[in-house]
Structure formats: structure tokens, C-alpha cells
Short mmCIF file of C-alpha atoms in Angstrom, two decimals:
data_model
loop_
_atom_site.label_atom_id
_atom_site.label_comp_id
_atom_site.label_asym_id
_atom_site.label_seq_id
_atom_site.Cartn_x
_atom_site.Cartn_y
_atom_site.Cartn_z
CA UNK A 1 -20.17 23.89 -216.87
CA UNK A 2 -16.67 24.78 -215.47
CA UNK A 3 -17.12 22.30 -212.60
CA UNK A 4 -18.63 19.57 -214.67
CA UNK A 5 -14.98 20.31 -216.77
CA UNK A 6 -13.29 19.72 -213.40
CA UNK A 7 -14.88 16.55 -212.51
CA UNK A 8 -14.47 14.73 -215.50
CA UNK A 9 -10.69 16.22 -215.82
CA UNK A 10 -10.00 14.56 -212.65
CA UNK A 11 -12.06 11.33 -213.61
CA UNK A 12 -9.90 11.17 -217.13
CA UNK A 13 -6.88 11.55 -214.66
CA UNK A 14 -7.47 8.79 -211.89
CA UNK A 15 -8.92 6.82 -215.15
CA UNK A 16 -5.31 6.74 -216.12
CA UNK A 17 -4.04 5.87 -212.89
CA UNK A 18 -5.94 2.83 -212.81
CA UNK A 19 -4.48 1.77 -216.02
CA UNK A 20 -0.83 1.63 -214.62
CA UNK A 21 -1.37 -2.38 -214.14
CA UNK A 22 -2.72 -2.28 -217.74
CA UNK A 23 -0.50 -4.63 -220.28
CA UNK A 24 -0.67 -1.97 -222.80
CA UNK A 25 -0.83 0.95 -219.87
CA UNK A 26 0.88 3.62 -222.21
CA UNK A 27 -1.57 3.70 -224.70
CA UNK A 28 -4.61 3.76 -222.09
CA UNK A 29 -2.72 6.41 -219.84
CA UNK A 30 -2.01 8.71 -222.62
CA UNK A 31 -5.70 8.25 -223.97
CA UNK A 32 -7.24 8.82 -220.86
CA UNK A 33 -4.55 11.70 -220.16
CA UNK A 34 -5.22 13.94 -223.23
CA UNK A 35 -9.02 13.73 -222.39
CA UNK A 36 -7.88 15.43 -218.98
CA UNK A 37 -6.23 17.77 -220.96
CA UNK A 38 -9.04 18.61 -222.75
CA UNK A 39 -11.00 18.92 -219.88
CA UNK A 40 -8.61 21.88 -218.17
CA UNK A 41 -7.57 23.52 -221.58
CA UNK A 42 -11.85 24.54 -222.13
CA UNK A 43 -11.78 25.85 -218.72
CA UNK A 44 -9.56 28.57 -219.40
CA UNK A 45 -10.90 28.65 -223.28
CA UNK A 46 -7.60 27.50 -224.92
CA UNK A 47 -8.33 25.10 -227.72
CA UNK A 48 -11.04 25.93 -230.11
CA UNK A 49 -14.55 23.88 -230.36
CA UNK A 50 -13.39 22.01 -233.22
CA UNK A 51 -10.55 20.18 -231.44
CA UNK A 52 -13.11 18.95 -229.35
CA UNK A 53 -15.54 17.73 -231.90
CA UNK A 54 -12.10 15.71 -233.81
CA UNK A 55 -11.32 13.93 -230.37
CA UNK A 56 -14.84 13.61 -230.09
CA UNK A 57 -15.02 11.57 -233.05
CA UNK A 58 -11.54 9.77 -232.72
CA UNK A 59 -12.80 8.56 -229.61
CA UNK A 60 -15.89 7.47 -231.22
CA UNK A 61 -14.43 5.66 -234.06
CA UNK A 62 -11.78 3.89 -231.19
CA UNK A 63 -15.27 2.89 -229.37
CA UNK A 64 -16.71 1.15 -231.96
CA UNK A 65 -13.47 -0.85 -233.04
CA UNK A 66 -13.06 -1.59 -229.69
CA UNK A 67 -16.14 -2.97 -229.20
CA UNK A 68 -16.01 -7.04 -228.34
CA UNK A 69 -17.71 -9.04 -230.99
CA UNK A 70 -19.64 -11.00 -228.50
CA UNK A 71 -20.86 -8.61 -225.43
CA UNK A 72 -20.60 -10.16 -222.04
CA UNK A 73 -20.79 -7.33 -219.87
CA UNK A 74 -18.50 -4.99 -218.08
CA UNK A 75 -18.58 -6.88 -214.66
CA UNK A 76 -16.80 -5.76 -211.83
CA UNK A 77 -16.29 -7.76 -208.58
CA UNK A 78 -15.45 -11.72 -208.44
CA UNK A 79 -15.88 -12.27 -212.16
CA UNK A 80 -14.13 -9.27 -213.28
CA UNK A 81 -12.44 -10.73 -215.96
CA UNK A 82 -14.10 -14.41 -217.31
CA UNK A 83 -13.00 -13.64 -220.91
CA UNK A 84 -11.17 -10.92 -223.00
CA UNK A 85 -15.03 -9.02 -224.58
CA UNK A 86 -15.53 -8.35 -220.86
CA UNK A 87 -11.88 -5.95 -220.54
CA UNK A 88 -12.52 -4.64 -224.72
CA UNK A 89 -16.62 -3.78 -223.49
CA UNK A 90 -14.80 -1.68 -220.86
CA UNK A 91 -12.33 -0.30 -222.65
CA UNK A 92 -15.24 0.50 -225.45
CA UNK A 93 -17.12 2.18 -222.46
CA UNK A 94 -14.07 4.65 -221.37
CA UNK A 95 -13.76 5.49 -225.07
CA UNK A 96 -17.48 6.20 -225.74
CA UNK A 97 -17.19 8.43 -222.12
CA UNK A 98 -14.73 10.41 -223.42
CA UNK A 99 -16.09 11.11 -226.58
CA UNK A 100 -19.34 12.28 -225.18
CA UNK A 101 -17.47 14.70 -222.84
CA UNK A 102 -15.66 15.71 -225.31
CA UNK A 103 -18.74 16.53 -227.49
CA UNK A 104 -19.99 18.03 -224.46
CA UNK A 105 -17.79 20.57 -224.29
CA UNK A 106 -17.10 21.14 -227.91
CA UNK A 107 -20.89 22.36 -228.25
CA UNK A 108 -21.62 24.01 -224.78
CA UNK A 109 -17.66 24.20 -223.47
#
């Protein structure tokens, strides 16, 4: 479990690296940033399981409002971007990621 903490800590972290070129980059960053955070603090056992299960479902309710009313997919490549439910289906994606780590590790962290 600790390394599967590790690897998504430093996922969470380059995930907010990516989102320096981001229009709204601060929210995304910090986002992506305190899910890192949660990833290291449950290594060394510093935040109770219930933190985890409240950013579990903040991230949750954040996937599900984010979610594009028409779903185009979450291409990558030449048509990265044809339309704006392409970039919110991602963004709904990263959300619904870290809310399943984050359940993760509120329940076996």
C-alpha cells in the first residue's frame, strides 16, 4: 500500500504540472496538489481516515458537476481538443481519480 501511496502522490504532483498552461491553472494545481498531499500525509499516518473519505466525496461531487452534458470523449493526440465536453470529460476523469484514491486509502490507507 505505501508504494501504491507513492505513485499516485507523484501522479497528483506531475498532474499539476501539466496544468501550468491551464486557463484556470490555480484551481487545477491546487486540486491536484492537495490530493498529493493526501497521498504522503497516509504514508506516515498523519490525517485520520475520515479526511480521506470528505475529499473522497468532494472530489466526487466536483466529478459529477464537472461532467460535460454531451460526452465526446477524452481524446488525446490530433483532436485533442474539438469542443469544450472533451477538456470538462477530462477534467471529470482527474476528479473521479482522485476521489477513488482517496477512498482507497481512507478504507485500507
Amino acid at each position: 500500500m505505501r508504494l501504491l501511496k507513492i505513485f499516485f502522490g507523484i501522479l497528483f504532483v506531475i498532474f499539476a504540472y501539466f496544468q501550468l498552461n491551464d486557463p484556470d491553472s490555480g484551481v487545477w494545481i491546487a486540486i491536484y496538489s492537495f490530493a498529493a498531499l493526501g497521498c504522503f500525509m497516509s504514508i506516515r499516518g498523519l490525517w485520520p481516515s475520515w479526511v480521506f473519505y470528505v475529499l473522497a466525496a468532494g472530489y466526487l461531487i466536483g466529478a459529477v458537476f464537472q461532467w460535460p452534458r454531451e460526452f465526446e470523449g477524452i481524446f488525446f493526440g490530433e483532436t485533442a481538443m474539438r469542443s469544450l465536453n472533451i477538456e470538462l470529460a477530462r477534467e471529470s476523469l482527474g476528479l473521479g481519480i482522485c476521489a477513488l484514491v482517496m477512498a482507497v486509502i481512507g478504507k485500507w490507507g
